[in-house]
């Protein structure tokens, strides 16, 4: 670590201890210690999550809800405990408001089909922001094509902040849903969700929040935010892939009709008619990802123990240090300089293509993401084909940022 890093306050987290929890950080890549700066795409898993899943399969595995035998009851208890933990983590008023899904993408699609579609008339509007991930663009586009509704986009400024004045002007009774990302994966911008919800409420507009990138980095309180739906993925928050959740206000979930039918979600079936379970069961058709949900519960426990305020504080220090350090590199330009920003450093390095940057620094053991980050309109906005993105997690250190900077400097040197 250089001198400027040493004036930064000591971390509230014991990062050495955290690192020891992540077995993958012991491995090398191209003979160098792995330096993982791709948590935004998918976080690594601590042994507590891995061991919980392992224990489930070794000792408790069975299908849930239907069985009277001991294993089925144990599996059901573990699955429902994970729902409770998840609800507590986001301060949901009730565990019944947590629907397990495959992740953020499926959560958004569920709301699109079960909540928004039945309310849409031709000429109605769906409002999203310019910095959305494709998962909060494409489902709405598909729905608009089908129904004759119109997709409207709230602009952003050159720093990658939402134009709040434009947002206010775009709110009207025609808008049937406002979908907005909490933390942008491509820019790191933290959007003022509570303010946005207050504004939307004045027009009776329900708000869906894509919380995929917020969940692992800051405390999320859905009641304080005032939103109607909150979507997230287990694998971004140190849990397994193939699992995530939709939180929705009870009144909405109760009124919504499921868009997938099958086992588990029914109360009574005849050939003439079927009746559905209450929420959340009616949205969880078929055998769910039982081990995944339990694993996500373990990830919630892990993060709760660290304290999300501590996580946010640590990542803010890393971001400040990284921003300063990388800015000294010839040709470095940060894409996304919002005043409120989470641990994402999206950048370009002179004329060097981002894919070349990513490939070269991989040889130094450094993993970053390159491309459009599933947010093509964002890179188009900045007139770029792609950016390189270093995204931060709880296990990253100042020393790793130094390694990243050194690898980037060597990359620049190769193109001089
Ligand atoms: N929204 C944001 C902001 C994301 O970063 C991602 C994942 N990159 C998603 C949505 C989609 O998440 P998933 O692929 O887990 O459904």
Coordinates of C-alpha atoms and ligand atoms in Angstrom, one line a residue:
X1 CA 0.0 0.0 0.0
X2 CA 1.4 3.5 -0.8
X3 CA 1.4 6.5 1.6
X4 CA -2.0 7.9 0.6
X5 CA -3.7 4.7 1.6
X6 CA -2.2 4.8 5.0
X7 CA -4.1 8.0 6.0
X8 CA -7.4 6.2 5.4
X9 CA -9.1 5.0 8.6
X10 CA -8.5 1.4 9.7
X11 CA -11.2 -0.9 8.5
X12 CA -14.2 -1.9 10.7
X13 CA -14.0 -5.3 9.1
X14 CA -11.3 -7.9 9.7
X15 CA -10.6 -8.3 6.0
X16 CA -7.8 -10.9 6.7
X17 CA -10.4 -13.1 8.4
X18 CA -12.9 -12.5 5.7
X19 CA -10.4 -13.6 3.0
X20 CA -9.7 -16.8 4.9
X21 CA -13.4 -17.6 4.6
X22 CA -13.2 -17.6 0.8
X23 CA -11.4 -20.8 -0.4
X24 CA -11.1 -19.6 -4.0
X25 CA -8.9 -16.7 -2.9
X26 CA -6.2 -19.2 -2.2
X27 CA -5.8 -20.2 -5.8
X28 CA -3.5 -18.8 -8.4
X29 CA -4.2 -17.7 -12.0
X30 CA -1.3 -17.8 -14.5
X31 CA 1.0 -18.4 -11.5
X32 CA -0.1 -15.3 -9.7
X33 CA -2.4 -15.0 -6.7
X34 CA -6.0 -14.4 -7.8
X35 CA -7.1 -10.8 -7.5
X36 CA -10.8 -10.9 -7.9
X37 CA -12.4 -7.6 -9.1
X38 CA -15.5 -9.1 -10.7
X39 CA -17.9 -9.3 -7.8
X40 CA -20.4 -7.2 -9.7
X41 CA -20.8 -10.0 -12.1
X42 CA -20.8 -12.7 -9.5
X43 CA -19.4 -12.7 -6.0
X44 CA -17.3 -15.5 -4.6
X45 CA -18.8 -17.7 -1.9
X46 CA -17.5 -18.0 1.7
X47 CA -17.1 -21.5 3.2
X48 CA -20.1 -20.8 5.4
X49 CA -22.3 -20.8 2.3
X50 CA -20.5 -23.8 0.7
X51 CA -20.7 -25.8 3.9
X52 CA -24.4 -25.0 4.4
X53 CA -25.2 -26.4 0.9
X54 CA -23.0 -29.4 1.5
X55 CA -24.7 -30.1 4.8
X56 CA -28.1 -29.8 3.2
X57 CA -27.3 -32.4 0.5
X58 CA -25.5 -34.7 2.9
X59 CA -28.0 -34.6 5.8
X60 CA -31.3 -33.1 5.0
X61 CA -32.0 -33.4 1.3
X62 CA -35.7 -34.1 0.3
X63 CA -38.4 -32.3 -1.5
X64 CA -40.3 -29.7 0.5
X65 CA -43.8 -28.9 1.7
X66 CA -45.4 -32.2 0.6
X67 CA -43.7 -34.8 2.6
X68 CA -44.7 -36.1 6.0
X69 CA -41.3 -37.8 6.6
X70 CA -38.6 -36.3 8.7
X71 CA -36.2 -35.3 5.9
X72 CA -39.0 -33.5 4.0
X73 CA -39.9 -31.6 7.2
X74 CA -36.3 -30.7 7.9
X75 CA -35.8 -29.5 4.3
X76 CA -39.1 -27.5 4.5
X77 CA -38.0 -25.9 7.8
X78 CA -34.6 -24.9 6.4
X79 CA -36.2 -23.5 3.2
X80 CA -38.8 -21.5 5.2
X81 CA -36.1 -20.3 7.6
X82 CA -34.2 -19.0 4.6
X83 CA -37.3 -17.0 3.6
X84 CA -37.5 -15.5 7.1
X85 CA -33.8 -14.6 7.1
X86 CA -34.2 -13.0 3.7
X87 CA -37.2 -11.0 4.8
X88 CA -35.4 -9.8 7.9
X89 CA -32.4 -8.8 5.9
X90 CA -34.4 -6.2 3.9
X91 CA -36.8 -5.4 6.7
X92 CA -39.8 -6.8 4.9
X93 CA -42.9 -6.7 7.1
X94 CA -43.5 -10.4 6.5
X95 CA -41.8 -13.5 5.2
X96 CA -44.9 -14.1 3.1
X97 CA -43.8 -11.1 1.0
X98 CA -40.6 -12.9 -0.2
X99 CA -41.0 -15.0 -3.4
X100 CA -38.0 -17.1 -4.2
X101 CA -37.1 -16.8 -7.9
X102 CA -34.1 -17.7 -10.0
X103 CA -32.8 -14.2 -9.5
X104 CA -33.3 -10.5 -10.4
X105 CA -34.2 -11.3 -14.0
X106 CA -36.9 -13.7 -13.1
X107 CA -38.2 -11.4 -10.3
X108 CA -38.6 -8.5 -12.8
X109 CA -40.3 -10.8 -15.4
X110 CA -42.7 -12.0 -12.7
X111 CA -43.8 -8.5 -11.9
X112 CA -44.1 -7.7 -15.7
X113 CA -46.4 -10.6 -16.3
X114 CA -48.4 -10.9 -13.1
X115 CA -48.6 -7.3 -12.0
X116 CA -48.2 -4.9 -14.9
X117 CA -49.5 -6.8 -17.9
X118 CA -53.1 -7.0 -16.7
X119 CA -53.1 -3.3 -15.9
X120 CA -51.8 -2.1 -19.3
X121 CA -53.8 -0.4 -22.0
X122 CA -52.5 0.9 -25.3
X123 CA -50.9 4.3 -24.8
X124 CA -50.1 3.6 -21.1
X125 CA -46.4 4.1 -20.2
X126 CA -43.7 2.3 -18.4
X127 CA -40.9 4.4 -17.1
X128 CA -37.3 3.2 -16.6
X129 CA -34.0 4.9 -16.4
X130 CA -31.1 5.2 -18.9
X131 CA -28.8 3.2 -16.7
X132 CA -30.9 0.0 -16.4
X133 CA -29.4 -3.5 -16.8
X134 CA -31.0 -5.3 -19.8
X135 CA -33.1 -7.3 -17.4
X136 CA -34.9 -4.1 -16.5
X137 CA -35.3 -3.0 -20.1
X138 CA -36.1 -6.1 -22.3
X139 CA -39.1 -7.5 -20.3
X140 CA -40.8 -4.0 -20.5
X141 CA -40.1 -3.7 -24.2
X142 CA -41.6 -7.1 -24.8
X143 CA -44.7 -6.1 -22.8
X144 CA -45.0 -2.8 -24.6
X145 CA -44.9 -4.5 -28.0
X146 CA -47.5 -6.9 -26.9
X147 CA -49.9 -4.4 -25.4
X148 CA -49.3 -1.1 -27.2
X149 CA -47.9 0.6 -24.1
X150 CA -45.0 2.9 -24.5
X151 CA -41.5 2.6 -22.8
X152 CA -40.1 5.9 -21.7
X153 CA -36.6 6.5 -20.5
X154 CA -35.5 8.9 -17.8
X155 CA -32.2 10.5 -19.0
X156 CA -28.9 10.8 -17.0
X157 CA -26.1 13.3 -17.0
X158 CA -22.4 12.9 -17.9
X159 CA -21.6 11.8 -14.4
X160 CA -24.1 9.0 -14.7
X161 CA -26.7 10.5 -12.3
X162 CA -30.4 10.5 -13.1
X163 CA -31.9 13.8 -14.2
X164 CA -34.3 14.2 -11.4
X165 CA -36.0 17.2 -13.0
X166 CA -36.8 15.1 -16.1
X167 CA -38.0 12.3 -14.0
X168 CA -40.5 14.6 -12.3
X169 CA -41.7 15.9 -15.6
X170 CA -42.3 12.3 -16.9
X171 CA -44.5 11.2 -14.0
X172 CA -48.2 11.1 -14.8
X173 CA -51.3 9.0 -14.5
X174 CA -50.4 7.3 -17.7
X175 CA -47.3 5.6 -16.1
X176 CA -48.3 2.2 -14.8
X177 CA -44.9 1.3 -13.4
X178 CA -41.6 2.9 -12.7
X179 CA -38.6 0.5 -12.8
X180 CA -35.3 1.8 -11.5
X181 CA -32.0 0.3 -10.6
X182 CA -30.8 1.0 -7.0
X183 CA -27.1 0.7 -7.8
X184 CA -25.9 0.7 -11.4
X185 CA -23.7 -2.2 -12.3
X186 CA -22.1 -0.3 -15.2
X187 CA -21.5 3.0 -13.4
X188 CA -21.8 2.4 -9.7
X189 CA -24.3 5.2 -9.3
X190 CA -26.5 4.9 -6.2
X191 CA -29.9 6.2 -7.1
X192 CA -32.0 8.2 -4.6
X193 CA -34.7 5.5 -4.4
X194 CA -36.6 6.9 -1.4
X195 CA -37.0 10.3 -3.1
X196 CA -38.0 8.6 -6.3
X197 CA -40.7 6.6 -4.5
X198 CA -42.0 9.7 -2.8
X199 CA -42.3 11.4 -6.1
X200 CA -43.9 8.4 -7.8
X201 CA -46.4 8.0 -5.0
X202 CA -47.8 11.5 -5.6
X203 CA -49.1 10.1 -8.9
X204 CA -50.0 6.7 -7.6
X205 CA -47.2 5.0 -9.6
X206 CA -45.9 1.7 -8.3
X207 CA -42.1 1.4 -8.2
X208 CA -40.0 -1.7 -8.9
X209 CA -36.4 -1.5 -7.8
X210 CA -33.6 -3.6 -9.3
X211 CA -31.6 -4.2 -6.2
X212 CA -29.1 -6.7 -7.7
X213 CA -26.1 -4.5 -7.0
X214 CA -27.3 -2.8 -3.8
X215 CA -27.9 -5.9 -1.7
X216 CA -24.2 -6.9 -1.3
X217 CA -23.0 -3.4 -0.6
X218 CA -25.4 -1.5 1.7
X219 CA -28.2 -2.0 4.1
X220 CA -31.5 -2.3 2.2
X221 CA -34.7 -1.5 4.0
X222 CA -37.7 -1.9 1.7
X223 CA -40.0 -0.1 4.1
X224 CA -37.7 2.9 4.4
X225 CA -37.3 3.0 0.6
X226 CA -41.1 3.0 0.1
X227 CA -41.0 0.9 -3.0
X228 CA -43.5 -1.6 -4.1
X229 CA -41.2 -4.4 -5.5
X230 CA -37.6 -5.1 -4.8
X231 CA -35.6 -7.7 -6.9
X232 CA -32.3 -9.3 -6.2
X233 CA -30.0 -12.3 -6.9
X234 CA -28.3 -14.7 -4.5
X235 CA -25.1 -14.9 -6.5
X236 CA -24.3 -11.2 -6.2
X237 CA -24.5 -11.3 -2.4
X238 CA -22.1 -14.2 -1.8
X239 CA -24.8 -16.8 -2.1
X240 CA -25.5 -19.5 -4.8
X241 CA -26.5 -19.0 -8.4
X242 CA -30.0 -19.9 -9.6
X243 CA -31.7 -18.3 -6.6
X244 CA -32.9 -14.8 -5.8
X245 CA -36.0 -13.2 -4.6
X246 CA -38.8 -10.8 -5.3
X247 CA -40.1 -8.8 -2.4
X248 CA -43.5 -7.3 -3.1
X249 CA -46.0 -5.5 -0.9
X250 CA -48.5 -8.1 0.4
X251 CA -51.5 -6.2 -1.1
X252 CA -49.9 -6.5 -4.6
X253 CA -48.8 -10.1 -4.2
X254 CA -52.3 -11.1 -3.1
X255 CA -53.9 -9.4 -6.0
X256 CA -51.5 -10.8 -8.6
X257 CA -52.3 -13.9 -10.7
X258 CA -49.4 -16.4 -11.1
X259 CA -47.8 -16.6 -14.6
X260 CA -46.4 -20.1 -14.1
X261 CA -48.7 -23.0 -13.3
X262 CA -47.8 -26.4 -11.9
X263 CA -47.3 -28.3 -8.7
X264 CA -46.7 -26.5 -5.4
X265 CA -48.6 -23.4 -6.4
X266 CA -52.1 -24.8 -6.3
X267 CA -54.6 -25.5 -3.6
X268 CA -57.1 -27.7 -5.5
X269 CA -57.0 -29.0 -9.0
X270 CA -59.8 -30.5 -11.1
X271 CA -59.9 -30.7 -14.9
X272 CA -62.5 -27.9 -14.8
X273 CA -60.7 -25.5 -12.6
X274 CA -57.7 -25.0 -10.3
X275 CA -57.4 -22.7 -7.3
X276 CA -54.1 -21.2 -6.3
X277 CA -52.2 -21.1 -3.1
X278 CA -51.7 -17.9 -1.2
X279 CA -48.6 -15.8 -1.9
X280 CA -45.7 -16.5 -2.0
X281 CA -46.5 -20.2 -2.7
X282 CA -48.6 -19.4 -5.7
X283 CA -45.6 -17.9 -7.4
X284 CA -43.2 -20.8 -6.7
X285 CA -44.5 -23.4 -9.2
X286 CA -42.6 -26.7 -9.3
X287 CA -39.8 -27.9 -7.1
X288 CA -37.8 -24.8 -6.3
X289 CA -34.1 -24.4 -5.8
X290 CA -34.2 -25.7 -2.2
X291 CA -30.4 -25.9 -1.6
X292 CA -30.0 -22.5 -3.3
X293 CA -32.5 -20.8 -1.0
X294 CA -30.9 -22.3 2.0
X295 CA -27.5 -21.3 0.7
X296 CA -28.8 -17.7 0.2
X297 CA -30.0 -17.8 3.8
X298 CA -26.4 -18.6 4.9
X299 CA -25.1 -15.7 2.8
X300 CA -27.6 -13.4 4.6
X301 CA -26.3 -14.7 7.9
X302 CA -22.8 -14.0 6.8
X303 CA -23.5 -10.5 5.7
X304 CA -25.6 -9.7 8.8
X305 CA -22.7 -10.8 11.0
X306 CA -20.3 -8.5 9.2
X307 CA -22.8 -5.6 9.4
X308 CA -23.9 -3.9 6.2
X309 CA -22.8 -0.5 7.5
X310 CA -19.3 -2.0 7.9
X311 CA -19.4 -3.5 4.5
X312 CA -20.4 -0.2 2.9
X313 CA -17.8 1.7 4.9
X314 CA -15.0 -0.7 3.8
X315 CA -16.0 -0.6 0.2
X316 CA -16.2 3.2 0.2
X317 CA -12.6 3.4 1.4
X318 CA -11.5 1.0 -1.3
X319 CA -13.4 3.0 -3.9
X320 CA -11.9 6.3 -2.8
X321 CA -8.4 4.8 -2.8
X322 CA -8.9 3.0 -6.1
X323 CA -10.3 6.1 -7.8
X324 CA -7.3 8.2 -6.8
X325 CA -4.8 5.5 -7.6
X326 CA -6.1 4.6 -11.0
X327 CA -6.6 8.2 -12.0
X328 CA -2.9 8.6 -12.0
X329 CA -2.5 6.1 -14.8
X330 CA -1.9 7.6 -18.3
X331 CA -5.1 7.6 -20.4
X332 CA -7.3 6.5 -17.5
X333 CA -10.8 7.8 -17.6
X334 CA -13.5 6.8 -15.1
X335 CA -16.9 6.2 -16.6
X336 CA -19.4 7.0 -13.9
X337 CA -18.5 9.7 -11.4
X338 CA -21.8 10.2 -9.6
X339 CA -21.6 11.9 -6.2
X340 CA -23.3 8.9 -4.6
X341 CA -21.4 5.8 -5.8
X342 CA -20.9 2.2 -4.8
X343 CA -17.8 0.0 -5.4
X344 CA -17.7 0.0 -9.2
X345 CA -14.8 1.4 -11.2
X346 CA -15.8 1.4 -14.9
X347 CA -13.1 2.9 -17.1
X348 CA -11.3 3.2 -20.4
X349 CA -7.6 3.3 -20.8
X350 CA -6.7 5.6 -23.7
X351 CA -7.5 3.9 -27.1
X352 CA -6.8 0.4 -25.8
X353 CA -9.9 -1.8 -26.2
X354 CA -11.4 -2.9 -22.9
X355 CA -11.2 -6.6 -24.0
X356 CA -7.4 -6.2 -24.5
X357 CA -7.1 -4.6 -21.0
X358 CA -9.0 -7.5 -19.4
X359 CA -7.1 -10.2 -21.3
X360 CA -3.7 -8.7 -20.5
X361 CA -4.3 -8.1 -16.8
X362 CA -5.7 -11.6 -16.4
X363 CA -2.1 -12.7 -17.1
X364 CA -1.3 -10.9 -13.8
X365 CA -4.0 -12.8 -12.0
X366 CA -6.4 -9.9 -12.0
X367 CA -10.0 -10.6 -12.9
X368 CA -12.1 -7.7 -14.2
X369 CA -15.1 -7.5 -16.5
X370 CA -15.0 -5.9 -19.9
X371 CA -17.8 -5.1 -22.4
X372 CA -21.2 -3.5 -22.1
X373 CA -22.0 -5.1 -18.8
X374 CA -25.5 -5.9 -20.0
X375 CA -26.3 -2.2 -20.0
X376 CA -25.7 -1.3 -23.7
X377 CA -27.5 2.0 -23.5
X378 CA -25.0 3.1 -20.9
X379 CA -21.9 2.5 -23.0
X380 CA -23.7 4.0 -26.0
X381 CA -24.5 7.1 -24.0
X382 CA -20.7 7.6 -23.4
X383 CA -20.0 6.9 -27.1
X384 CA -17.9 3.8 -26.2
X385 CA -17.9 0.3 -27.5
X386 CA -17.1 -1.1 -24.1
X387 CA -15.6 -0.3 -20.7
X388 CA -13.3 -2.2 -18.3
X389 CA -14.9 -2.6 -14.9
X390 CA -13.3 -3.4 -11.6
X391 CA -16.0 -4.1 -9.1
X392 CA -15.3 -4.4 -5.4
X393 CA -16.3 -6.9 -2.7
X394 CA -15.8 -7.4 1.0
X395 CA -12.6 -9.4 0.4
X396 CA -10.8 -6.8 -1.6
X397 CA -7.8 -4.9 -0.2
X398 CA -5.7 -1.8 -0.9
X399 CA -2.9 -4.1 -1.9
X400 CA -5.0 -5.6 -4.5
X401 CA -5.8 -2.2 -5.9
X402 CA -2.1 -1.6 -6.1
X403 CA -1.7 -4.8 -8.1
X404 CA -4.5 -3.8 -10.4
X405 CA -2.9 -0.4 -10.9
X406 CA 0.5 -1.9 -11.7
X407 CA -1.1 -4.4 -14.1
X408 CA -2.9 -1.5 -15.9
X409 CA 0.3 0.5 -16.1
X410 CA 2.1 -2.4 -17.7
X411 CA -0.8 -2.7 -20.1
X412 CA -0.4 1.0 -21.1
X413 CA 3.4 0.4 -21.5
X414 CA 2.7 -2.4 -24.0
X415 CA 0.8 0.0 -26.3
X416 CA 3.2 3.0 -26.0
Ligands
LIG1 N1 -29.6 -5.9 -12.5 C1 -28.3 -5.5 -12.3 C2 -28.0 -4.1 -11.9 C3 -27.3 -6.5 -12.4 O1 -26.0 -6.1 -12.2 C4 -27.6 -7.8 -12.8 C5 -26.6 -8.8 -13.0 N2 -25.5 -8.4 -13.7 C6 -29.0 -8.1 -13.0 C7 -29.9 -7.1 -12.9 C8 -29.4 -9.5 -13.5 O2 -29.2 -10.4 -12.4 P1 -29.4 -11.9 -12.7 O3 -28.6 -12.2 -13.9 O4 -28.8 -12.5 -11.5 O5 -30.8 -12.2 -12.9

